[in-house]
């Protein structure tokens, strides 16, 4: 702990944040004491639980916490009053409720998930202490709501009134940076004598950065920044930016292939590329109307595109089509961003997601189910121990088991973090002992109380500014408040204090033990599950079983790529298997589109396409099931043969699109097959 404490940098922003949170916590404590509320510590602790440097994030988390508290309170009242004469069934119902809410929470990978998680363990916090006195459940629920709402109101007011830090400028900086990186990557691809390694790395980093915009935009409705009310338009912009990433990689692949053959570009194409490069370089004064001019010029070059073989012709047409798609979407993203900043945005022009408005985030129902079951078992075991031992702090043990099972469940393996939470909870006892035995007896009045609490809460509050220190600072800040339990009628009861501390520690240790057996997984296991989900979806896309649009498939795969990238550093054995994920994402998108175009092809070609898709399905179905897959199934010669046939048929828009998709399939298969053949044997399924 000492190392973490000494790493706290008392920079200006850290100290402003710490002072703001301390003011909010003391304000909540003072009002609670003045109103003679039952547990002022709840209000004080709530301030630090919802604390965030960004004002909008504080308000949104506060709203979700209030709603979750109300929902949890209502469920606690319903369960206690219904099962008041059957404590065993009441405990089972409460454990099931905590597990169910956690399962639902882990399915919603947005800030809204906090509402579901809180609904679960709030019911436990309210219900368990009143088991022996069930007529108090309504009063306890109301008291809990009062304290929570008071803490949230105080921290929200302070966060918005004293040196507010809005999320709008943060988002604006992220978007400006992402658009600049998109422009740089395109310039690196189009400029002569540029390598593709930096481009691929830029795109990978950009995927992770863009994926964060979706969740951040949700907070905008809770602050008065210039982007207030622009959550949906910004999420639409994020979706469009995500779709640019595979287009960039497609352009990069096609141009590198054509350059490797030393094909000389015709003069009109060279002039076009030079003009596009110049247009992309002048980012601060870009004329978006020129995008229409470039698209017309690309169409003109396509009309003259005839190479030595049909395959080379198709490759060049594919490169030109991808370039046109990039210019159209990039110009649209720039225009959307200009419209958003001006506050004049027409969402009918910029649809969000597919027709059902899905956000296309990856969901692992199996992992969420295991976390829910672990929470159910943890709460159930805590209740069983409580009833058997008749421990007077059994209710605290059970409710802390519910809290401990929930708050870190989104991590692959929350056990180390939970043990860290326990360690710093024990450390908070040091401060509690000093306050109870050495400081509080000499205090008379609220001003002296504030001065006494200031050193600890300002020190650890400044650490809380850095997310890396959350597991150090938060347990000390919250548990010190809860164990001190400051009220208007202070009584020193060391036995009760020790009992309460033991219940809190055991309440985290029990779920840590249960989770280690049921739901904890290594980063390698988690990465492997992401790959398996992707391979199964790809097998479905090859057979036409994927129910959603090509854009939905692309965005879901890109979201998985972002999740996978965060885990590969801890899973080196899967690096080789993960290298093909970008190509597999592009392959699945093209297969999804080909399924739609299938009826437009001649009957003979339909049979050939089905054979090609069948091979791809068999390969990825085997990988998705953990079996050894034969890389020879990825032979793209049939795709090349279909391309040559399509070029010989009378041109239609459907046939042209099918030809371009097959070019993409051929190139994806070649890259994936080469990577598979060069890699070592696949690791054993974890």
XYZ file of C-alpha atoms in Angstrom, residues 10-665:
656
model
C -0.416 15.854 -6.253
C -0.717 17.639 -9.549
C -3.208 20.464 -10.010
C -5.943 18.295 -11.558
C -5.530 15.575 -8.927
C -5.832 18.038 -6.059
C -8.797 19.888 -7.555
C -10.576 16.564 -7.938
C -9.700 15.484 -4.389
C -10.872 18.788 -2.897
C -14.129 18.687 -4.883
C -14.922 15.150 -3.746
C -14.039 15.992 -0.136
C -16.318 19.035 -0.196
C -19.137 16.889 -1.622
C -18.643 14.143 0.971
C -18.554 16.597 3.882
C -21.636 18.368 2.551
C -23.481 15.037 2.337
C -22.304 14.089 5.837
C -23.326 17.447 7.319
C -26.825 17.363 5.798
C -27.281 13.728 6.926
C -26.323 14.639 10.492
C -28.472 17.767 10.450
C -31.478 15.730 9.269
C -30.697 12.938 11.778
C -30.668 10.339 9.014
C -30.027 6.771 10.091
C -26.742 6.017 8.229
C -24.868 9.202 7.204
C -21.941 6.991 6.139
C -23.988 5.780 3.152
C -24.235 9.321 1.809
C -20.547 9.979 2.407
C -19.467 6.718 0.769
C -21.783 7.262 -2.206
C -19.844 10.387 -3.140
C -16.681 8.364 -3.691
C -18.454 5.437 -5.326
C -19.804 7.663 -8.138
C -16.775 9.994 -8.217
C -15.354 10.720 -11.660
C -13.218 13.583 -13.016
C -15.821 14.161 -15.768
C -18.998 15.938 -14.694
C -21.263 14.151 -17.163
C -20.017 10.747 -16.026
C -20.771 11.654 -12.398
C -24.329 12.698 -13.230
C -25.082 9.694 -15.468
C -23.659 7.200 -12.978
C -25.606 8.973 -10.239
C -28.867 8.685 -12.166
C -28.280 4.987 -12.859
C -27.427 4.489 -9.178
C -30.618 6.202 -8.037
C -32.715 4.119 -10.429
C -30.914 0.946 -9.371
C -31.404 1.791 -5.702
C -35.124 2.352 -6.213
C -35.496 -0.890 -8.197
C -33.469 -2.836 -5.627
C -35.459 -1.337 -2.776
C -38.741 -2.272 -4.420
C -37.556 -5.848 -4.954
C -36.322 -6.082 -1.344
C -39.733 -4.990 -0.081
C -41.468 -7.488 -2.361
C -39.257 -10.428 -1.373
C -39.236 -9.738 2.379
C -42.975 -9.122 2.677
C -43.816 -12.176 0.552
C -41.412 -14.635 2.202
C -41.246 -13.176 5.701
C -42.145 -16.513 7.311
C -39.682 -18.558 5.261
C -36.135 -17.208 5.661
C -34.659 -20.075 3.619
C -36.819 -19.232 0.602
C -36.185 -15.536 1.125
C -32.428 -16.107 1.023
C -32.762 -18.251 -2.104
C -34.934 -15.629 -3.793
C -32.447 -12.894 -2.897
C -29.509 -14.942 -4.177
C -31.360 -15.616 -7.438
C -32.164 -11.918 -7.811
C -28.514 -10.902 -7.320
C -27.354 -13.514 -9.834
C -30.010 -12.580 -12.400
C -29.273 -8.855 -12.180
C -25.557 -9.500 -12.572
C -26.190 -11.665 -15.645
C -28.278 -8.931 -17.273
C -25.727 -6.281 -16.308
C -22.889 -8.140 -18.035
C -24.944 -8.325 -21.244
C -25.165 -4.520 -21.483
C -21.668 -3.207 -22.146
C -22.627 0.431 -21.662
C -22.801 2.662 -18.548
C -26.436 1.528 -18.215
C -25.186 -1.839 -16.943
C -24.597 -0.156 -13.575
C -28.371 0.097 -13.085
C -28.892 -3.668 -13.349
C -25.922 -4.594 -11.162
C -26.958 -2.112 -8.464
C -30.557 -3.356 -8.506
C -29.224 -6.753 -7.482
C -26.962 -6.021 -4.566
C -29.016 -3.063 -3.257
C -31.881 -5.478 -2.596
C -29.477 -7.580 -0.526
C -28.165 -4.554 1.384
C -31.717 -3.559 2.329
C -33.249 -6.992 2.940
C -30.657 -8.932 4.937
C -30.339 -6.525 7.911
C -34.129 -6.629 8.502
C -34.622 -10.404 8.410
C -35.252 -10.470 12.169
C -37.388 -7.345 12.008
C -39.199 -7.516 8.630
C -41.646 -4.717 9.443
C -38.678 -2.332 9.122
C -37.992 -3.210 5.476
C -39.875 -0.238 4.062
C -38.228 2.208 6.478
C -34.789 0.754 5.711
C -35.408 0.959 1.965
C -36.494 4.594 2.241
C -33.489 5.419 4.429
C -31.156 3.809 1.905
C -32.735 5.809 -0.929
C -32.520 9.049 1.049
C -28.824 8.621 1.797
C -27.945 7.531 -1.747
C -29.883 10.370 -3.353
C -28.367 12.892 -0.956
C -24.820 11.737 -1.735
C -25.487 11.819 -5.482
C -27.060 15.280 -5.378
C -24.090 16.638 -3.413
C -21.404 15.155 -5.660
C -23.278 16.155 -8.830
C -23.707 19.761 -7.700
C -20.078 20.106 -6.644
C -18.842 18.420 -9.818
C -20.879 20.754 -12.036
C -20.360 24.004 -10.089
C -16.710 23.897 -8.992
C -14.228 23.777 -11.872
C -16.418 21.451 -13.971
C -14.656 19.170 -16.418
C -17.012 18.235 -19.229
C -16.800 15.148 -21.373
C -17.685 17.080 -24.542
C -14.162 18.486 -25.103
C -12.675 15.064 -24.353
C -14.897 13.451 -26.988
C -14.185 16.240 -29.470
C -10.446 15.704 -29.051
C -10.845 11.944 -29.524
C -12.877 12.386 -32.709
C -10.512 14.983 -34.155
C -7.616 12.644 -33.442
C -9.404 9.648 -34.982
C -10.233 11.549 -38.176
C -6.627 12.753 -38.398
C -5.367 9.183 -37.963
C -7.751 7.942 -40.661
C -6.409 10.606 -42.993
C -2.791 9.741 -42.138
C -3.366 6.028 -42.706
C -4.938 6.716 -46.105
C -2.005 8.948 -47.084
C 0.492 6.291 -46.016
C -1.304 3.740 -48.185
C -1.611 5.926 -51.288
C 1.809 7.527 -51.131
C 4.459 5.685 -53.178
C 7.219 3.694 -51.435
C 5.330 3.377 -48.166
C 5.306 0.165 -46.157
C 2.121 -1.389 -44.787
C 3.299 -2.298 -41.259
C 2.689 1.138 -39.754
C -0.674 1.345 -41.493
C -1.890 -1.917 -40.008
C -0.696 -0.896 -36.532
C -2.390 2.514 -36.880
C -5.666 0.822 -37.800
C -5.413 -1.594 -34.859
C -4.849 1.237 -32.384
C -7.633 3.247 -33.968
C -10.100 0.363 -33.594
C -9.660 0.386 -29.809
C -9.885 4.182 -29.616
C -13.046 4.463 -31.733
C -14.814 1.672 -29.846
C -14.603 3.731 -26.621
C -16.594 6.597 -28.161
C -19.861 4.654 -27.978
C -19.891 4.417 -24.181
C -18.490 7.903 -23.599
C -21.225 9.513 -25.706
C -23.904 8.228 -23.302
C -22.710 10.706 -20.633
C -23.322 13.761 -22.844
C -26.997 14.074 -21.917
C -25.991 14.710 -18.305
C -23.830 17.814 -18.742
C -24.214 21.308 -20.255
C -21.365 21.027 -22.810
C -21.751 22.122 -26.435
C -22.336 18.483 -27.439
C -25.244 17.952 -25.035
C -28.046 15.973 -26.679
C -25.732 14.603 -29.370
C -25.410 11.062 -27.994
C -27.244 9.360 -30.847
C -25.541 11.373 -33.635
C -22.123 10.710 -32.091
C -22.848 7.003 -31.863
C -23.892 7.077 -35.525
C -20.603 8.813 -36.323
C -18.713 6.196 -34.339
C -20.383 3.417 -36.350
C -19.444 5.074 -39.636
C -15.841 5.552 -38.508
C -15.617 1.905 -37.500
C -16.715 0.862 -40.989
C -13.802 2.818 -42.487
C -11.195 0.600 -40.845
C -11.672 -2.569 -42.951
C -11.897 -0.371 -46.069
C -8.459 1.050 -45.302
C -6.997 -2.421 -44.907
C -8.649 -3.501 -48.161
C -7.102 -0.581 -50.059
C -3.748 -1.362 -48.460
C -3.897 -5.006 -49.542
C -4.988 -4.310 -53.129
C -2.427 -1.565 -53.721
C 0.395 -3.646 -52.254
C -0.584 -6.559 -54.482
C -0.672 -4.402 -57.606
C 2.623 -2.742 -56.690
C 4.279 -6.115 -56.123
C 3.480 -6.948 -59.743
C 5.085 -3.650 -60.825
C 2.027 -2.684 -62.837
C 2.267 0.844 -64.170
C -0.722 2.993 -63.284
C -2.246 4.943 -66.163
C -1.728 8.700 -66.177
C -5.319 9.611 -65.143
C -5.040 7.294 -62.112
C -1.659 8.733 -61.057
C -3.057 12.260 -61.267
C -6.141 11.215 -59.324
C -4.072 9.665 -56.509
C -1.864 12.775 -56.316
C -4.936 15.011 -55.989
C -6.482 12.780 -53.306
C -3.212 12.830 -51.362
C -3.099 16.609 -51.499
C -6.743 16.778 -50.413
C -6.102 14.506 -47.423
C -2.996 16.445 -46.359
C -4.853 19.772 -46.088
C -6.969 18.456 -43.219
C -7.552 21.844 -41.598
C -9.038 23.383 -44.731
C -10.430 20.362 -46.566
C -13.136 21.076 -49.141
C -15.595 18.218 -48.676
C -17.349 19.029 -51.941
C -14.286 17.733 -53.782
C -15.194 14.201 -52.709
C -17.926 14.139 -55.382
C -15.344 15.167 -57.985
C -13.004 12.352 -56.928
C -15.817 9.812 -57.101
C -16.638 10.886 -60.672
C -12.974 10.610 -61.652
C -12.707 7.146 -60.075
C -15.731 6.033 -62.105
C -14.068 7.334 -65.256
C -10.845 5.443 -64.516
C -12.860 2.282 -63.855
C -14.373 2.498 -67.351
C -10.869 2.346 -68.837
C -9.610 -0.405 -66.545
C -8.436 -3.335 -68.680
C -5.398 -5.326 -67.571
C -3.476 -8.303 -68.941
C -5.724 -10.882 -67.256
C -9.299 -10.818 -65.922
C -7.968 -11.326 -62.396
C -5.680 -8.287 -62.543
C -8.551 -6.252 -63.982
C -10.764 -7.353 -61.097
C -8.011 -6.537 -58.585
C -7.675 -2.990 -59.896
C -11.438 -2.527 -59.980
C -11.566 -3.747 -56.372
C -8.890 -1.229 -55.342
C -10.725 1.622 -57.064
C -14.061 0.618 -55.526
C -12.538 0.475 -52.045
C -10.942 3.882 -52.620
C -14.304 5.328 -53.674
C -15.974 3.804 -50.602
C -13.326 5.330 -48.342
C -13.711 8.814 -49.849
C -17.521 8.657 -49.620
C -17.548 7.470 -45.999
C -14.663 9.656 -44.881
C -16.296 12.760 -46.351
C -19.575 11.702 -44.725
C -17.844 11.323 -41.338
C -16.248 14.771 -41.676
C -19.602 16.288 -42.657
C -21.360 14.529 -39.774
C -18.776 15.873 -37.345
C -19.184 19.407 -38.708
C -22.981 19.097 -38.408
C -22.730 17.747 -34.859
C -20.460 20.573 -33.734
C -22.798 23.131 -35.275
C -25.801 21.486 -33.610
C -27.546 21.085 -36.972
C -27.769 17.346 -37.599
C -30.407 15.438 -39.574
C -30.414 11.867 -38.296
C -32.498 10.704 -41.258
C -29.358 11.248 -43.361
C -27.168 9.309 -40.963
C -28.918 6.100 -39.836
C -27.621 4.395 -36.706
C -26.822 0.705 -37.043
C -29.171 -1.578 -38.948
C -32.932 -1.231 -39.275
C -33.426 -2.262 -35.649
C -30.855 0.201 -34.332
C -28.546 -2.412 -32.819
C -25.254 -1.259 -31.377
C -23.507 -4.505 -32.379
C -21.453 -5.006 -29.219
C -20.105 -8.479 -28.460
C -21.910 -10.353 -25.701
C -20.643 -13.520 -24.041
C -23.741 -15.078 -22.513
C -21.837 -18.108 -21.240
C -19.390 -16.019 -19.215
C -22.224 -13.816 -17.932
C -24.190 -16.893 -16.893
C -21.253 -18.310 -14.941
C -20.765 -14.972 -13.159
C -24.459 -14.923 -12.257
C -24.289 -18.476 -10.927
C -21.171 -17.607 -8.908
C -23.028 -14.683 -7.319
C -26.024 -16.894 -6.536
C -23.827 -19.533 -4.867
C -21.796 -16.944 -2.931
C -24.869 -15.287 -1.465
C -26.457 -18.669 -0.768
C -23.385 -19.953 1.094
C -23.126 -16.734 3.102
C -26.766 -17.042 4.142
C -26.304 -20.707 5.050
C -23.322 -19.877 7.263
C -25.295 -17.038 8.829
C -28.210 -19.302 9.762
C -26.045 -22.160 11.016
C -23.693 -19.995 13.088
C -26.289 -17.411 14.219
C -23.532 -14.812 13.820
C -24.854 -11.386 14.763
C -22.980 -9.911 11.778
C -24.250 -12.586 9.390
C -26.443 -10.059 7.608
C -23.405 -7.900 6.854
C -21.522 -10.993 5.675
C -24.360 -11.927 3.287
C -24.862 -8.455 1.856
C -21.100 -7.970 1.340
C -21.019 -11.318 -0.471
C -23.633 -9.873 -2.846
C -21.580 -6.702 -3.329
C -18.296 -8.575 -3.725
C -19.776 -10.955 -6.303
C -20.988 -8.063 -8.447
C -18.753 -5.015 -8.544
C -15.731 -6.574 -10.305
C -17.523 -9.288 -12.287
C -16.843 -7.641 -15.657
C -13.160 -8.605 -15.355
C -11.940 -11.894 -16.853
C -10.456 -12.915 -13.520
C -11.654 -10.612 -10.735
C -10.070 -12.673 -7.957
C -6.744 -10.747 -7.747
C -8.655 -7.455 -7.739
C -11.010 -8.767 -5.051
C -8.064 -9.848 -2.905
C -6.568 -6.396 -3.415
C -9.891 -4.924 -2.297
C -9.719 -7.100 0.831
C -6.128 -6.055 1.490
C -6.952 -2.356 1.397
C -10.144 -2.901 3.376
C -7.940 -4.343 6.130
C -5.609 -1.360 5.690
C -8.559 0.989 6.252
C -8.822 -0.481 9.756
C -5.566 1.297 10.586
C -7.160 4.676 9.907
C -10.392 3.686 11.646
C -8.476 2.644 14.775
C -6.556 5.944 14.860
C -9.746 7.974 14.428
C -11.838 6.017 16.942
C -9.205 5.707 19.650
C -7.038 8.777 19.183
C -8.816 11.527 17.253
C -12.578 11.425 17.788
C -12.442 11.619 21.615
C -10.755 15.024 21.248
C -13.201 16.381 18.642
C -16.075 18.670 19.532
C -18.083 19.916 16.563
C -18.321 19.411 12.834
C -15.503 21.822 11.775
C -12.957 19.846 13.771
C -14.345 16.615 12.307
C -13.750 17.999 8.797
C -10.178 18.979 9.659
C -9.525 15.550 11.136
C -10.837 13.681 8.084
C -9.160 15.956 5.524
C -5.637 14.415 5.466
C -6.804 10.875 4.693
C -9.579 11.832 2.293
C -7.548 14.406 0.370
C -4.577 12.042 0.066
C -6.525 9.032 -1.184
C -8.985 11.247 -3.069
C -6.093 12.543 -5.181
C -5.104 8.942 -5.910
C -8.649 8.172 -7.060
C -8.174 10.615 -9.960
C -5.986 7.981 -11.625
C -8.021 4.857 -12.585
C -4.932 2.696 -12.008
C -5.197 3.480 -8.280
C -8.919 2.751 -7.924
C -8.445 -0.604 -6.197
C -6.148 1.074 -3.674
C -7.976 4.301 -2.926
C -11.648 3.323 -3.207
C -11.688 0.556 -0.537
C -9.950 2.852 1.927
C -12.199 5.845 1.218
C -15.473 3.889 1.286
C -14.742 1.379 4.038
C -13.218 3.970 6.356
C -16.483 5.903 6.117
C -18.623 2.794 6.571
C -16.650 1.456 9.548
C -16.472 4.847 11.292
C -20.251 5.055 10.871
C -20.349 8.681 12.038
C -23.689 9.583 13.645
C -25.046 12.191 16.049
C -24.775 9.688 18.906
C -21.214 8.374 18.813
C -20.601 5.247 20.869
C -17.290 3.414 21.021
C -17.824 -0.339 20.599
C -14.589 -1.996 19.527
C -16.137 -5.460 19.516
C -18.860 -4.360 17.101
C -16.273 -2.594 14.973
C -14.093 -5.702 14.760
C -17.136 -7.845 14.025
C -18.249 -5.536 11.234
C -14.756 -5.445 9.710
C -14.539 -9.240 9.781
C -17.902 -9.520 8.032
C -16.795 -7.096 5.310
C -13.506 -8.953 4.715
C -15.141 -12.394 4.676
C -17.874 -11.005 2.438
C -15.241 -10.446 -0.258
C -13.165 -13.560 0.424
C -16.092 -15.964 -0.002
C -17.107 -14.808 -3.516
C -13.417 -14.647 -4.484
C -13.152 -18.344 -3.613
C -16.385 -19.228 -5.433
C -15.491 -17.186 -8.512
C -12.038 -18.815 -8.698
C -13.772 -22.185 -9.176
C -16.743 -21.159 -11.338
C -16.267 -18.067 -13.477
C -12.669 -16.798 -13.307
C -10.733 -17.191 -16.539
C -7.283 -16.234 -17.713
C -6.721 -13.611 -20.397
C -5.771 -16.480 -22.720
C -9.030 -18.298 -22.031
C -11.009 -15.096 -22.590
C -9.156 -14.385 -25.845
C -9.790 -17.934 -26.991
C -13.516 -17.530 -26.329
C -13.555 -14.350 -28.418
C -11.879 -16.188 -31.283
C -14.286 -19.112 -30.999
C -17.283 -16.755 -31.102
C -15.839 -15.114 -34.223
C -15.203 -18.424 -35.960
C -18.727 -19.658 -35.247
C -20.226 -16.460 -36.638
C -18.020 -16.811 -39.703
C -19.224 -20.380 -40.227
C -22.823 -19.126 -39.994
C -22.098 -16.350 -42.493
C -20.618 -18.859 -44.948
C -23.738 -21.019 -44.794
C -26.128 -18.071 -44.819
C -27.275 -18.592 -41.234
C -26.167 -15.162 -40.011
C -29.354 -13.217 -39.380
C -28.031 -9.673 -39.534
C -26.673 -7.247 -42.098
C -23.099 -7.090 -43.352
C -22.594 -3.875 -41.383
C -23.798 -5.571 -38.209
C -21.356 -8.429 -38.783
C -18.490 -5.993 -39.428
C -19.129 -3.883 -36.339
C -19.520 -6.927 -34.092
C -16.258 -8.386 -35.360
C -14.429 -5.071 -34.961
C -15.720 -4.797 -31.403
C -14.307 -8.268 -30.723
C -11.006 -7.228 -32.263
C -10.806 -4.361 -29.771
C -11.543 -6.736 -26.869
C -9.050 -9.262 -28.208
C -6.260 -6.707 -28.592
C -6.495 -5.838 -24.894
C -5.898 -9.487 -23.955
C -3.222 -10.636 -26.386
C -0.383 -9.082 -24.378
C -1.205 -11.640 -21.664
C -1.902 -14.460 -24.121
C 1.203 -14.819 -26.327
C 0.287 -18.385 -27.342
C -2.744 -17.052 -29.217
C -0.909 -14.338 -31.141
C -0.591 -16.510 -34.246
C -4.267 -17.517 -34.153
C -5.343 -13.893 -33.684
C -3.271 -12.549 -36.585
C -5.950 -13.595 -39.061
C -8.859 -11.927 -37.242
C -8.865 -8.823 -39.463
C -8.947 -10.939 -42.602
C -11.672 -13.117 -41.103
C -13.738 -10.038 -40.317
C -13.507 -8.903 -43.946
C -14.208 -12.444 -45.167
C -17.407 -12.738 -43.130
C -18.659 -9.368 -44.373
C -18.194 -10.419 -47.989
C -19.842 -13.794 -47.426
C -22.852 -12.069 -45.871
C -23.220 -9.826 -48.924
C -22.746 -12.769 -51.311
C -25.649 -14.562 -49.641
C -27.881 -11.653 -50.601
C -26.558 -11.634 -54.169
C -26.770 -15.413 -54.577
C -30.138 -15.460 -56.451
C -28.819 -12.906 -58.981
C -26.131 -15.277 -60.302
C -26.528 -17.876 -63.098
C -27.525 -21.348 -61.796
C -24.161 -22.920 -62.623
C -22.310 -20.218 -60.703
C -24.668 -20.602 -57.751
C -23.527 -24.206 -57.356
C -19.856 -23.200 -57.509
C -20.435 -20.455 -54.965
C -22.192 -22.900 -52.639
C -19.208 -25.239 -52.862
C -16.833 -22.386 -52.006
C -18.987 -21.312 -49.073
C -19.334 -24.909 -47.926
C -15.553 -25.284 -47.708
C -15.274 -22.089 -45.677
C -18.120 -23.208 -43.426
C -16.501 -26.590 -42.772
C -13.173 -24.961 -41.940
C -14.559 -22.450 -39.446
C -17.133 -24.826 -37.987
C -14.223 -27.111 -37.071
C -12.276 -24.224 -35.524
C -15.342 -23.018 -33.648
C -15.754 -26.485 -32.134
C -12.079 -26.687 -31.155
C -11.210 -29.299 -33.786
C -8.219 -29.240 -36.138
C -9.197 -27.519 -39.381
C -7.658 -28.271 -42.776
C -6.155 -25.081 -44.321
C -6.618 -26.619 -47.787
C -10.324 -25.856 -47.454
C -9.362 -22.188 -47.817
C -8.284 -22.620 -51.436
C -9.362 -19.434 -53.226
C -8.910 -20.695 -56.794
C -12.662 -21.259 -57.102
C -13.293 -17.640 -56.119
C -10.818 -16.493 -58.791
C -12.535 -18.723 -61.369
C -15.933 -17.210 -60.477
C -14.482 -13.710 -60.867
C -13.253 -14.521 -64.374
C -16.667 -15.919 -65.304
C -18.463 -12.831 -64.021
C -16.222 -10.519 -66.051
C -17.239 -12.377 -69.213
C -20.985 -11.952 -68.552
C -23.042 -8.830 -69.418
C -22.466 -6.338 -66.623
C -25.177 -5.666 -64.039
C -24.856 -3.936 -60.689
C -25.443 -7.226 -58.838
C -22.875 -9.128 -60.867
C -20.332 -6.356 -60.454
C -20.839 -6.336 -56.686
C -20.583 -10.135 -56.567
C -17.327 -9.945 -58.535
C -15.873 -7.404 -56.108
C -16.937 -9.494 -53.107
C -15.303 -12.579 -54.610
C -12.065 -10.666 -55.142
C -12.184 -9.858 -51.443
C -12.924 -13.494 -50.565
